[in-house]
Amino acid sequence: MSTLSTHILDISTGKPAAGVTVHLEREGEIMATGVTNVKGRITEFVPFLPKGRYRLVAEIGAWFSATGRDTLYPCAQIDFVTGEAADEHFHLPFVIAPGGWSTYRGS
């Protein structure tokens, strides 16, 4: 079974985004919710991820608002698929700024 972690970096300040709520969804249902720590990380959502299609949703709009900044985007989301590999780890970071966001597959 696969595992999952994430990291959120505010590229406009060059600092981790601490306190961002992130949901893990499968088939439209929330499987888990976490909040980024002071390093902008959530190290584990669930003990394992069975094969399937998932969505990671970061509530960046609320976080930017709490830091006194406006953004066009209420959330950033990553759709991804896990396969058959029993020991695969998915590290899916968000790179955010008030004007946009991006992702990549980390290690």
CSV table of N, CA and C in Angstrom, one decimal:
chain,number,residue,atom,x,y,z
A,1,MET,N,0.8,-1.2,0.0
A,1,MET,CA,0.0,0.0,0.0
A,1,MET,C,0.9,1.2,0.0
A,2,SER,N,0.4,2.3,-0.6
A,2,SER,CA,1.1,3.5,-0.8
A,2,SER,C,0.9,4.4,0.5
A,3,THR,N,1.9,5.4,0.7
A,3,THR,CA,1.7,6.4,1.7
A,3,THR,C,1.8,7.8,1.1
A,4,LEU,N,1.4,8.8,1.9
A,4,LEU,CA,1.3,10.1,1.3
A,4,LEU,C,1.7,11.2,2.3
A,5,SER,N,2.5,12.2,1.8
A,5,SER,CA,2.8,13.3,2.6
A,5,SER,C,2.7,14.6,1.7
A,6,THR,N,2.7,15.8,2.3
A,6,THR,CA,2.7,17.0,1.6
A,6,THR,C,3.5,18.1,2.3
A,7,HIS,N,3.7,19.1,1.6
A,7,HIS,CA,4.5,20.3,2.1
A,7,HIS,C,4.0,21.5,1.3
A,8,ILE,N,3.8,22.6,2.0
A,8,ILE,CA,3.3,23.8,1.4
A,8,ILE,C,4.3,24.9,1.6
A,9,LEU,N,4.8,25.5,0.5
A,9,LEU,CA,5.7,26.6,0.6
A,9,LEU,C,5.1,27.8,0.0
A,10,ASP,N,5.1,29.0,0.7
A,10,ASP,CA,4.6,30.2,0.2
A,10,ASP,C,5.8,30.9,-0.6
A,11,ILE,N,5.8,30.7,-1.9
A,11,ILE,CA,7.0,31.2,-2.7
A,11,ILE,C,7.1,32.8,-2.7
A,12,SER,N,6.0,33.4,-2.3
A,12,SER,CA,6.0,34.9,-2.3
A,12,SER,C,6.8,35.4,-1.1
A,13,THR,N,7.0,34.6,0.0
A,13,THR,CA,7.8,35.0,1.1
A,13,THR,C,9.0,34.1,1.3
A,14,GLY,N,9.0,32.9,0.6
A,14,GLY,CA,10.1,32.0,0.8
A,14,GLY,C,10.0,31.2,2.1
A,15,LYS,N,8.8,31.1,2.7
A,15,LYS,CA,8.6,30.5,4.0
A,15,LYS,C,7.6,29.4,3.9
A,16,PRO,N,7.7,28.4,4.8
A,16,PRO,CA,6.7,27.4,4.8
A,16,PRO,C,5.3,28.0,5.2
A,17,ALA,N,4.3,27.4,4.7
A,17,ALA,CA,2.9,27.8,5.1
A,17,ALA,C,2.4,27.0,6.2
A,18,ALA,N,2.5,27.4,7.4
A,18,ALA,CA,2.1,26.7,8.6
A,18,ALA,C,0.6,27.0,8.8
A,19,GLY,N,-0.2,26.0,9.2
A,19,GLY,CA,-1.6,26.2,9.6
A,19,GLY,C,-2.5,26.1,8.4
A,20,VAL,N,-2.1,25.5,7.3
A,20,VAL,CA,-3.0,25.3,6.2
A,20,VAL,C,-3.8,24.0,6.4
A,21,THR,N,-5.1,24.1,6.3
A,21,THR,CA,-5.9,22.9,6.3
A,21,THR,C,-5.9,22.2,5.0
A,22,VAL,N,-5.6,20.9,5.0
A,22,VAL,CA,-5.5,20.0,3.8
A,22,VAL,C,-6.4,18.8,4.0
A,23,HIS,N,-7.2,18.5,2.9
A,23,HIS,CA,-8.1,17.4,3.0
A,23,HIS,C,-7.6,16.3,1.9
A,24,LEU,N,-7.7,15.1,2.3
A,24,LEU,CA,-7.5,14.0,1.3
A,24,LEU,C,-8.9,13.4,1.0
A,25,GLU,N,-9.2,13.4,-0.3
A,25,GLU,CA,-10.5,12.9,-0.7
A,25,GLU,C,-10.4,11.7,-1.7
A,26,ARG,N,-11.4,10.9,-1.6
A,26,ARG,CA,-11.5,9.7,-2.5
A,26,ARG,C,-12.9,9.6,-2.9
A,27,GLU,N,-13.2,9.6,-4.2
A,27,GLU,CA,-14.5,9.5,-4.7
A,27,GLU,C,-15.5,10.5,-4.1
A,28,GLY,N,-15.0,11.7,-3.9
A,28,GLY,CA,-15.9,12.8,-3.4
A,28,GLY,C,-16.0,12.8,-1.9
A,29,GLU,N,-15.5,11.9,-1.2
A,29,GLU,CA,-15.6,11.8,0.3
A,29,GLU,C,-14.2,12.1,0.9
A,30,ILE,N,-14.3,12.9,2.0
A,30,ILE,CA,-13.1,13.2,2.7
A,30,ILE,C,-12.6,12.0,3.6
A,31,MET,N,-11.4,11.6,3.3
A,31,MET,CA,-10.8,10.4,4.0
A,31,MET,C,-10.1,10.9,5.2
A,32,ALA,N,-9.4,12.0,5.1
A,32,ALA,CA,-8.6,12.5,6.2
A,32,ALA,C,-8.4,14.0,6.1
A,33,THR,N,-8.2,14.7,7.2
A,33,THR,CA,-7.9,16.1,7.2
A,33,THR,C,-6.7,16.4,8.1
A,34,GLY,N,-5.8,17.2,7.6
A,34,GLY,CA,-4.6,17.6,8.4
A,34,GLY,C,-4.4,19.1,8.3
A,35,VAL,N,-3.5,19.6,9.2
A,35,VAL,CA,-3.1,21.0,9.2
A,35,VAL,C,-1.6,21.0,9.1
A,36,THR,N,-1.0,21.8,8.2
A,36,THR,CA,0.4,21.9,8.1
A,36,THR,C,1.1,22.4,9.4
A,37,ASN,N,2.2,21.8,9.7
A,37,ASN,CA,3.0,22.2,10.9
A,37,ASN,C,3.8,23.4,10.7
A,38,VAL,N,4.7,23.8,11.6
A,38,VAL,CA,5.5,25.0,11.5
A,38,VAL,C,6.4,24.9,10.3
A,39,LYS,N,6.7,23.7,9.8
A,39,LYS,CA,7.6,23.6,8.7
A,39,LYS,C,6.8,23.4,7.4
A,40,GLY,N,5.4,23.7,7.5
A,40,GLY,CA,4.6,23.6,6.3
A,40,GLY,C,4.3,22.2,5.9
A,41,ARG,N,4.5,21.2,6.7
A,41,ARG,CA,4.4,19.8,6.3
A,41,ARG,C,3.3,19.0,7.0
A,42,ILE,N,2.8,18.1,6.3
A,42,ILE,CA,1.9,17.0,6.9
A,42,ILE,C,2.6,15.7,6.5
A,43,THR,N,3.1,15.0,7.5
A,43,THR,CA,4.0,13.9,7.2
A,43,THR,C,3.2,12.6,6.8
A,44,GLU,N,2.0,12.5,7.3
A,44,GLU,CA,1.2,11.3,7.0
A,44,GLU,C,-0.3,11.6,7.2
A,45,PHE,N,-1.1,11.3,6.2
A,45,PHE,CA,-2.5,11.5,6.3
A,45,PHE,C,-3.2,10.2,6.8
A,46,VAL,N,-2.9,9.1,6.3
A,46,VAL,CA,-3.5,7.8,6.6
A,46,VAL,C,-2.4,6.8,6.6
A,47,PRO,N,-2.5,5.7,7.3
A,47,PRO,CA,-1.4,4.7,7.4
A,47,PRO,C,-1.0,4.2,6.0
A,48,PHE,N,-2.0,4.1,5.1
A,48,PHE,CA,-1.7,3.6,3.7
A,48,PHE,C,-2.8,4.0,2.8
A,49,LEU,N,-2.5,4.0,1.5
A,49,LEU,CA,-3.5,4.3,0.5
A,49,LEU,C,-3.6,3.1,-0.5
A,50,PRO,N,-4.8,2.5,-0.5
A,50,PRO,CA,-5.0,1.5,-1.5
A,50,PRO,C,-5.0,2.1,-2.9
A,51,LYS,N,-4.8,1.2,-3.9
A,51,LYS,CA,-4.9,1.6,-5.3
A,51,LYS,C,-6.1,2.4,-5.6
A,52,GLY,N,-6.0,3.5,-6.3
A,52,GLY,CA,-7.2,4.3,-6.6
A,52,GLY,C,-6.9,5.7,-7.0
A,53,ARG,N,-7.9,6.5,-7.2
A,53,ARG,CA,-7.8,7.9,-7.6
A,53,ARG,C,-8.1,8.8,-6.4
A,54,TYR,N,-7.3,9.8,-6.1
A,54,TYR,CA,-7.5,10.6,-4.9
A,54,TYR,C,-7.4,12.1,-5.3
A,55,ARG,N,-7.7,13.0,-4.4
A,55,ARG,CA,-7.6,14.4,-4.5
A,55,ARG,C,-7.1,15.0,-3.2
A,56,LEU,N,-6.0,15.8,-3.3
A,56,LEU,CA,-5.5,16.5,-2.1
A,56,LEU,C,-5.9,17.9,-2.3
A,57,VAL,N,-6.6,18.5,-1.3
A,57,VAL,CA,-7.1,19.9,-1.4
A,57,VAL,C,-6.6,20.7,-0.3
A,58,ALA,N,-5.8,21.8,-0.6
A,58,ALA,CA,-5.3,22.7,0.3
A,58,ALA,C,-6.1,23.9,0.4
A,59,GLU,N,-6.6,24.3,1.5
A,59,GLU,CA,-7.5,25.5,1.7
A,59,GLU,C,-6.6,26.8,1.8
A,60,ILE,N,-6.1,27.2,0.7
A,60,ILE,CA,-5.1,28.3,0.7
A,60,ILE,C,-5.8,29.6,0.8
A,61,GLY,N,-7.0,29.8,0.4
A,61,GLY,CA,-7.8,31.0,0.5
A,61,GLY,C,-7.9,31.5,1.9
A,62,ALA,N,-8.3,30.6,2.8
A,62,ALA,CA,-8.5,30.9,4.2
A,62,ALA,C,-7.2,31.2,4.8
A,63,TRP,N,-6.1,30.5,4.4
A,63,TRP,CA,-4.8,30.8,5.0
A,63,TRP,C,-4.3,32.2,4.5
A,64,PHE,N,-4.4,32.5,3.2
A,64,PHE,CA,-4.0,33.8,2.8
A,64,PHE,C,-4.8,34.9,3.5
A,65,SER,N,-6.1,34.7,3.7
A,65,SER,CA,-6.9,35.7,4.4
A,65,SER,C,-6.4,35.9,5.8
A,66,ALA,N,-6.1,34.8,6.5
A,66,ALA,CA,-5.6,34.9,7.8
A,66,ALA,C,-4.2,35.6,7.9
A,67,THR,N,-3.5,35.6,6.8
A,67,THR,CA,-2.2,36.3,6.8
A,67,THR,C,-2.4,37.8,6.3
A,68,GLY,N,-3.6,38.2,6.0
A,68,GLY,CA,-3.9,39.5,5.6
A,68,GLY,C,-3.7,39.8,4.1
A,69,ARG,N,-3.7,38.7,3.3
A,69,ARG,CA,-3.5,38.9,1.9
A,69,ARG,C,-4.7,38.3,1.1
A,70,ASP,N,-5.0,38.9,0.0
A,70,ASP,CA,-6.1,38.4,-0.9
A,70,ASP,C,-5.5,37.4,-1.9
A,71,THR,N,-6.3,36.5,-2.4
A,71,THR,CA,-6.0,35.6,-3.4
A,71,THR,C,-7.2,35.3,-4.2
A,72,LEU,N,-7.1,34.9,-5.5
A,72,LEU,CA,-8.2,34.5,-6.4
A,72,LEU,C,-8.6,33.1,-6.1
A,73,TYR,N,-7.7,32.3,-5.5
A,73,TYR,CA,-7.9,30.9,-5.4
A,73,TYR,C,-8.3,30.5,-3.9
A,74,PRO,N,-9.5,30.0,-3.7
A,74,PRO,CA,-9.9,29.5,-2.4
A,74,PRO,C,-9.2,28.2,-2.0
A,75,CYS,N,-8.8,27.4,-3.0
A,75,CYS,CA,-8.1,26.2,-2.7
A,75,CYS,C,-7.2,25.8,-3.9
A,76,ALA,N,-6.2,24.9,-3.6
A,76,ALA,CA,-5.4,24.3,-4.6
A,76,ALA,C,-5.6,22.8,-4.5
A,77,GLN,N,-5.7,22.1,-5.6
A,77,GLN,CA,-5.9,20.7,-5.5
A,77,GLN,C,-5.1,19.9,-6.5
A,78,ILE,N,-4.7,18.7,-6.0
A,78,ILE,CA,-3.9,17.8,-6.8
A,78,ILE,C,-4.7,16.5,-6.9
A,79,ASP,N,-5.0,16.2,-8.2
A,79,ASP,CA,-5.6,14.9,-8.4
A,79,ASP,C,-4.5,13.9,-8.8
A,80,PHE,N,-4.5,12.7,-8.1
A,80,PHE,CA,-3.5,11.7,-8.4
A,80,PHE,C,-4.0,10.3,-8.3
A,81,VAL,N,-3.2,9.4,-8.8
A,81,VAL,CA,-3.6,8.0,-8.8
A,81,VAL,C,-2.5,7.1,-8.2
A,82,THR,N,-2.9,6.2,-7.4
A,82,THR,CA,-1.9,5.3,-6.8
A,82,THR,C,-2.1,3.9,-7.6
A,83,GLY,N,-1.0,3.2,-7.6
A,83,GLY,CA,-1.0,1.9,-8.3
A,83,GLY,C,-0.9,0.8,-7.4
A,84,GLU,N,-0.4,-0.3,-8.0
A,84,GLU,CA,-0.2,-1.6,-7.2
A,84,GLU,C,0.9,-1.7,-6.3
A,85,ALA,N,1.9,-0.8,-6.5
A,85,ALA,CA,3.2,-0.9,-5.7
A,85,ALA,C,2.8,-0.9,-4.2
A,86,ALA,N,3.4,-1.8,-3.4
A,86,ALA,CA,3.1,-2.0,-2.0
A,86,ALA,C,3.8,-1.0,-1.1
A,87,ASP,N,5.0,-0.5,-1.6
A,87,ASP,CA,5.8,0.4,-0.7
A,87,ASP,C,6.1,1.7,-1.4
A,88,GLU,N,5.2,2.2,-2.2
A,88,GLU,CA,5.4,3.5,-2.9
A,88,GLU,C,5.0,4.6,-2.0
A,89,HIS,N,5.8,5.7,-2.0
A,89,HIS,CA,5.5,6.9,-1.2
A,89,HIS,C,5.2,8.0,-2.1
A,90,PHE,N,4.2,8.8,-1.9
A,90,PHE,CA,3.8,9.9,-2.7
A,90,PHE,C,4.0,11.2,-1.8
A,91,HIS,N,5.0,12.0,-2.2
A,91,HIS,CA,5.2,13.3,-1.5
A,91,HIS,C,4.7,14.3,-2.6
A,92,LEU,N,3.6,15.0,-2.3
A,92,LEU,CA,3.0,15.9,-3.3
A,92,LEU,C,2.9,17.3,-2.7
A,93,PRO,N,4.0,18.1,-2.9
A,93,PRO,CA,4.0,19.5,-2.4
A,93,PRO,C,3.2,20.5,-3.2
A,94,PHE,N,2.8,21.5,-2.5
A,94,PHE,CA,2.2,22.7,-3.1
A,94,PHE,C,3.2,23.9,-3.0
A,95,VAL,N,3.3,24.6,-4.1
A,95,VAL,CA,4.1,25.9,-4.1
A,95,VAL,C,3.0,26.9,-4.3
A,96,ILE,N,2.8,27.8,-3.3
A,96,ILE,CA,1.7,28.8,-3.4
A,96,ILE,C,2.2,30.2,-3.4
A,97,ALA,N,1.4,31.1,-3.9
A,97,ALA,CA,1.5,32.5,-3.9
A,97,ALA,C,0.1,33.1,-4.0
A,98,PRO,N,-0.1,34.4,-3.7
A,98,PRO,CA,-1.4,34.9,-3.8
A,98,PRO,C,-1.9,34.9,-5.3
A,99,GLY,N,-1.0,34.9,-6.2
A,99,GLY,CA,-1.4,34.9,-7.6
A,99,GLY,C,-1.4,33.6,-8.3
A,100,GLY,N,-1.1,32.5,-7.7
A,100,GLY,CA,-1.1,31.2,-8.3
A,100,GLY,C,-0.5,30.1,-7.4
A,101,TRP,N,-0.5,28.9,-8.0
A,101,TRP,CA,0.0,27.8,-7.2
A,101,TRP,C,0.5,26.7,-8.2
A,102,SER,N,1.3,25.9,-7.8
A,102,SER,CA,1.9,24.8,-8.6
A,102,SER,C,2.2,23.6,-7.7
A,103,THR,N,2.5,22.5,-8.4
A,103,THR,CA,2.9,21.3,-7.7
A,103,THR,C,3.9,20.5,-8.5
A,104,TYR,N,4.5,19.5,-7.8
A,104,TYR,CA,5.4,18.6,-8.5
A,104,TYR,C,5.5,17.3,-7.6
A,105,ARG,N,6.0,16.2,-8.2
A,105,ARG,CA,6.2,15.0,-7.4
A,105,ARG,C,7.5,15.1,-6.6
A,106,GLY,N,7.4,15.2,-5.3
A,106,GLY,CA,8.6,15.2,-4.5
A,106,GLY,C,9.1,13.8,-4.2
A,107,SER,N,10.1,13.8,-3.3
A,107,SER,CA,10.7,12.5,-2.9
A,107,SER,C,10.6,12.4,-1.3
